[in-house]
Short mmCIF file of C-alpha atoms in Angstrom, two decimals:
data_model
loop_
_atom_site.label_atom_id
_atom_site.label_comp_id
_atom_site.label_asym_id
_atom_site.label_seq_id
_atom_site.Cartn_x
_atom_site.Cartn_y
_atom_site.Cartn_z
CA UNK A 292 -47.96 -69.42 -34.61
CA UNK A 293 -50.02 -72.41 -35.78
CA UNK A 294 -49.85 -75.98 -33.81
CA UNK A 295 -51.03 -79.00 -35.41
CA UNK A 296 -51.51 -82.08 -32.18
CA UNK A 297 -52.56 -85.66 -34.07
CA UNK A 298 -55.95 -86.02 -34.42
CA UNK A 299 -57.28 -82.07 -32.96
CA UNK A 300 -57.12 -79.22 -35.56
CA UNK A 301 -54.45 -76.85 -35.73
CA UNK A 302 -55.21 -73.70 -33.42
CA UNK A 303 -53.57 -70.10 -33.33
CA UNK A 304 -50.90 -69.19 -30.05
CA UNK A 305 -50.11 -65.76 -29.72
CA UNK A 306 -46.74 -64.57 -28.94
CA UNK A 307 -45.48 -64.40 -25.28
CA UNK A 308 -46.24 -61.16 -24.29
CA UNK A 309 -43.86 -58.75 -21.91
CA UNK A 310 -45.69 -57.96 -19.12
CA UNK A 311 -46.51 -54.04 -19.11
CA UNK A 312 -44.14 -51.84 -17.51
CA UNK A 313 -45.61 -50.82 -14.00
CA UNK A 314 -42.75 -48.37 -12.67
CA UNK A 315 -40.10 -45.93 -13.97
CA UNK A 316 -37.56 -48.43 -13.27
CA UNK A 317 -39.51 -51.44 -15.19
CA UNK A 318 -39.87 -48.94 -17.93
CA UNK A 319 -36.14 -48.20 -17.99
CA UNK A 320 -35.31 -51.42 -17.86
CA UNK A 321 -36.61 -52.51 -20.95
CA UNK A 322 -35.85 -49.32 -22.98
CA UNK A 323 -33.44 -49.95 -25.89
CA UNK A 324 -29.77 -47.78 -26.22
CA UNK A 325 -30.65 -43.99 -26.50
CA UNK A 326 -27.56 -43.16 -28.02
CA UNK A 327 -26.74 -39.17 -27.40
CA UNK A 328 -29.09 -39.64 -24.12
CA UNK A 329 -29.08 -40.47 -20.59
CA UNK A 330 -32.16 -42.15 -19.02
CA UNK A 331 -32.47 -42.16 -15.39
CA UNK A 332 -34.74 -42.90 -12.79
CA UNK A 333 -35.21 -39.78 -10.35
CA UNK A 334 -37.77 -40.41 -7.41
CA UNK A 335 -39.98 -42.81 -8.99
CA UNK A 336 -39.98 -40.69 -12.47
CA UNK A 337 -38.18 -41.71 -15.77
CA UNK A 338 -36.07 -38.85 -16.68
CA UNK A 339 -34.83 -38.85 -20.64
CA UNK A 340 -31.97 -36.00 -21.01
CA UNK A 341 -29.65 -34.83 -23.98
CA UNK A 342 -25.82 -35.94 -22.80
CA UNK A 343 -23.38 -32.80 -21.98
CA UNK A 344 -21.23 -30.96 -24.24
CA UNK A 345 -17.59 -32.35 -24.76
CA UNK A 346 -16.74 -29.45 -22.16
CA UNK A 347 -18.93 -30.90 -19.74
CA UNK A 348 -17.58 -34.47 -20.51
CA UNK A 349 -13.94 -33.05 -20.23
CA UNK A 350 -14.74 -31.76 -16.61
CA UNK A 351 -15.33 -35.47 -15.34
CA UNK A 352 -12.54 -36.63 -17.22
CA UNK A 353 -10.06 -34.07 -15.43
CA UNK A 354 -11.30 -34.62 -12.22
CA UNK A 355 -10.66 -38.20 -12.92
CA UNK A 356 -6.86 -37.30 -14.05
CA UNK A 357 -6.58 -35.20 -10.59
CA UNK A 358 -7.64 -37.98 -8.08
CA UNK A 359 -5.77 -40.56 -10.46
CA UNK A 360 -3.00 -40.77 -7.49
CA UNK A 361 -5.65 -41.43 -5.06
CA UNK A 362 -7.14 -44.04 -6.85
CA UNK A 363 -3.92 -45.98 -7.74
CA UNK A 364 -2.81 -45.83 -4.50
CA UNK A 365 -5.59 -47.36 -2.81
CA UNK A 366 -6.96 -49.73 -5.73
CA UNK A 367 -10.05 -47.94 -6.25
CA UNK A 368 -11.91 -47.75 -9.23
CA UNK A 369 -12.87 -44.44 -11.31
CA UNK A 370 -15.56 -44.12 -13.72
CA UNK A 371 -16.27 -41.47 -15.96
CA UNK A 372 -19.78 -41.35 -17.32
CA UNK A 373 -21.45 -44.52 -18.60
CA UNK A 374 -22.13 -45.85 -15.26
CA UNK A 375 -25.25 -46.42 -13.39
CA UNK A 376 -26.23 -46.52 -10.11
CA UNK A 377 -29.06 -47.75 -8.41
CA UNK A 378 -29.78 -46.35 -4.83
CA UNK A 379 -30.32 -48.59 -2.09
CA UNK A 380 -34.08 -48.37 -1.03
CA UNK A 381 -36.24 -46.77 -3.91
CA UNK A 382 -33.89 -48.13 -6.89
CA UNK A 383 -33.45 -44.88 -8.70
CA UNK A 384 -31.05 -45.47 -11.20
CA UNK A 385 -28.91 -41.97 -11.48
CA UNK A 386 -26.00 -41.89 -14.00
CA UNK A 387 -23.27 -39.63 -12.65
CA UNK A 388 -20.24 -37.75 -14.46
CA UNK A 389 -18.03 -39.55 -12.68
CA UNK A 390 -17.91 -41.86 -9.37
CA UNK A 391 -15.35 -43.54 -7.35
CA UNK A 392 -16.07 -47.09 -6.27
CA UNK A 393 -13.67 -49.70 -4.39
CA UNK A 394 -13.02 -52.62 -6.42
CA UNK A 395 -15.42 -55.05 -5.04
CA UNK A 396 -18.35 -52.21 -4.63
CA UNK A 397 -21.93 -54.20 -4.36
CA UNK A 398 -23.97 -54.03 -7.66
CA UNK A 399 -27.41 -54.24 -8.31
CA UNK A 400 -27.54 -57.19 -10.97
CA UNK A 401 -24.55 -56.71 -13.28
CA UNK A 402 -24.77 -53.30 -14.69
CA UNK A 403 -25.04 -51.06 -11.66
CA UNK A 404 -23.39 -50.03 -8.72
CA UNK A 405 -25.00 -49.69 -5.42
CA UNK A 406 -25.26 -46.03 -4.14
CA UNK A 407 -24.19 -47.48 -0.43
CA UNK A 408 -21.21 -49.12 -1.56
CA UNK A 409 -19.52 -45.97 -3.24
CA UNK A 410 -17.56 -43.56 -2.62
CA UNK A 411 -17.90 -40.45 -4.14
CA UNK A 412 -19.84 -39.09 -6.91
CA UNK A 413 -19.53 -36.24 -8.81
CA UNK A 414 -22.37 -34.34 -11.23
CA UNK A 415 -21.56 -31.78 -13.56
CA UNK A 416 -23.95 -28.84 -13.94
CA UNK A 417 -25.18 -27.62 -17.52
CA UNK A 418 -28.27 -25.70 -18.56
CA UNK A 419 -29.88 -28.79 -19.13
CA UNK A 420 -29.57 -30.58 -15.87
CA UNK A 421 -29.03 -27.50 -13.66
CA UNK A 422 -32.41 -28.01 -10.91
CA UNK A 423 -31.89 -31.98 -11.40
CA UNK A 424 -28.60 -31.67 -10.32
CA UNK A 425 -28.43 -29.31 -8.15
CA UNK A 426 -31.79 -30.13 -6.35
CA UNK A 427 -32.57 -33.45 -6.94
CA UNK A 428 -29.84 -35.67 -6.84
CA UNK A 429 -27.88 -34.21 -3.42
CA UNK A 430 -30.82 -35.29 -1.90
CA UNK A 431 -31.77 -38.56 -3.77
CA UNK A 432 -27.52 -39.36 -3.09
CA UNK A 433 -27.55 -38.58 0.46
CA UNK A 434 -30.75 -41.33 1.21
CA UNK A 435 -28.87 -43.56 -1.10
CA UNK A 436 -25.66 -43.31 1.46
CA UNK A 437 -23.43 -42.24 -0.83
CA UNK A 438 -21.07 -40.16 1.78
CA UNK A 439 -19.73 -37.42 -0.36
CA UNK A 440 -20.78 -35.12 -3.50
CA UNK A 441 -19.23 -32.77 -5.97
CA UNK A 442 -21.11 -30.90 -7.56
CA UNK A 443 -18.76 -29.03 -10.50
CA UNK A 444 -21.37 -25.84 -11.54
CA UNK A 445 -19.34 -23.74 -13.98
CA UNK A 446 -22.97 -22.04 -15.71
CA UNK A 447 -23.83 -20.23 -11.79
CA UNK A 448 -23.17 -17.14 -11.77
CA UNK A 449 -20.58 -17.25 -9.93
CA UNK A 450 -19.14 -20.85 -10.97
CA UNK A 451 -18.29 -23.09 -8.38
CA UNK A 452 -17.79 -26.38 -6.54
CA UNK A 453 -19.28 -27.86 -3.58
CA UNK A 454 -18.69 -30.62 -1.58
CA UNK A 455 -21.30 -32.40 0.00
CA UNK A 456 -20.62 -34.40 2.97
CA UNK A 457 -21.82 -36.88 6.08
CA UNK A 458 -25.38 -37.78 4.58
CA UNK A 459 -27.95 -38.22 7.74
CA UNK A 460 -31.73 -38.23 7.21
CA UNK A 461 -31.63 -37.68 3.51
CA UNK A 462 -29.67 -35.20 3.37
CA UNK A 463 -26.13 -33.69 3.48
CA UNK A 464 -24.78 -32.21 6.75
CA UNK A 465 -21.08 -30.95 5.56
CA UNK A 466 -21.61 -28.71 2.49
CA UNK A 467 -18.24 -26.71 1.85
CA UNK A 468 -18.57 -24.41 -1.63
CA UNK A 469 -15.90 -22.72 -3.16
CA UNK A 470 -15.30 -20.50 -6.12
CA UNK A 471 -13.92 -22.11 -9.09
CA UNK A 472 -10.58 -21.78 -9.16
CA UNK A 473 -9.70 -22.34 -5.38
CA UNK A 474 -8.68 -25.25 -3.20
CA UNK A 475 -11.17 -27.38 -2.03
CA UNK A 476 -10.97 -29.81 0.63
CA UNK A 477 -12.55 -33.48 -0.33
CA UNK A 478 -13.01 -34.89 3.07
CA UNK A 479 -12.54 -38.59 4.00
CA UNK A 480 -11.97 -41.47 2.63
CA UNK A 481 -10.98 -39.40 -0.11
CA UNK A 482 -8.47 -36.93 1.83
CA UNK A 483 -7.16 -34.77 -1.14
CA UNK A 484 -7.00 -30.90 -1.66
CA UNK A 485 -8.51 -30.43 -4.95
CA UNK A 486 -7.08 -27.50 -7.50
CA UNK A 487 -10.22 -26.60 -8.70
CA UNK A 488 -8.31 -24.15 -11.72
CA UNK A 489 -8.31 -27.34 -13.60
CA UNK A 490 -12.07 -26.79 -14.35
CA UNK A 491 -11.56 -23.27 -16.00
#
């Protein structure tokens, strides 16, 4: 951009430049929409993944339709996909298959839910996101206070669902696993025996 001031000859001002990204989470931040991905932040490191198969979508979205009672009842709010998270000390930014929130759950700015603030949420395993989610993000959930996990994992070998409960030191102390297809036991505040046929 040129400048012209009366009397002094016209000099050159360069653009306003973004300051570089420093972290993951700056990075993310000023990424652009990756449609058909999910970008999270997972323990400092920016984490760029293909979104799950309609099957894997449909899992969340029945899950949602089970605890649907639950959630009128008490005037909670259920989200399936599409939301982020950021978790309360390192700001990781996770984007679960599904969460359960009250209504006035804390955000981070305007986009995100606060990890400490939640109530539930629930990752779906595929061959994609199997050691993420089944390594990673009980952990990186459980420092973030978020007090209970589901982790849906119809690719094990023997498919399953496990609930992860009372998070203490950064980590889960209640884990209760099941085999797909039996009852399972989501503890409070959620309180509901969970038919886990519907995921077969």
């Amino acid at each position: 951009m040129v400048t012209t001031t009366r009397g002094r000859p016209a000099r050159h001002v360069p653009p306003e430049e973004t300051p570089p990204a420093r972290t993951a989470r700056d990075l993310l931040e000023t990424l652009p929409p990756t449609p058909g991905f999910r970008a999270e932040v997972i323990d400092g490191n920016l984490i760029v993944s293909p979104v799950g198969t309609p099957e894997h979508s449909w899992s969340a979205t029945l899950l949602s339709y089970a605890l649907q009672p639950v959630v009128m009842e008490r005037e909670w709010r259920a989200h399936v996909g599409g939301v982020n998270v950021c978790i309360d000390g390192p700001r990781d930014s996770l984007v679960p298959d599904f969460v359960l929130a009250p209504a006035d759950c804390p955000r981070w700015g305007t986009l995100e839910l606060r990890s400490s603030g939640l109530i539930l949420v629930t990752e779906v395993v595929s061959p994609g996101s199997a050691r993420v989610d089944r390594d990673d993000k009980p952990r990186v959930y459980a420092a973030g206070g978020v007090p209970i996990m589901l982790l849906v994992d119809p690719i094990a070998t023997r498919p399953a669902v496990t609930v992860m409960s009372d998070p203490e030191g950064g980590a889960y102390q209640t884990v209760t696993r099941v085999q797909l297809g039996k009852p399972l036991r989501i503890p409070s505040p959620v309180d509901f025996d969970l038919d886990t046929s519907i995921f077969l």
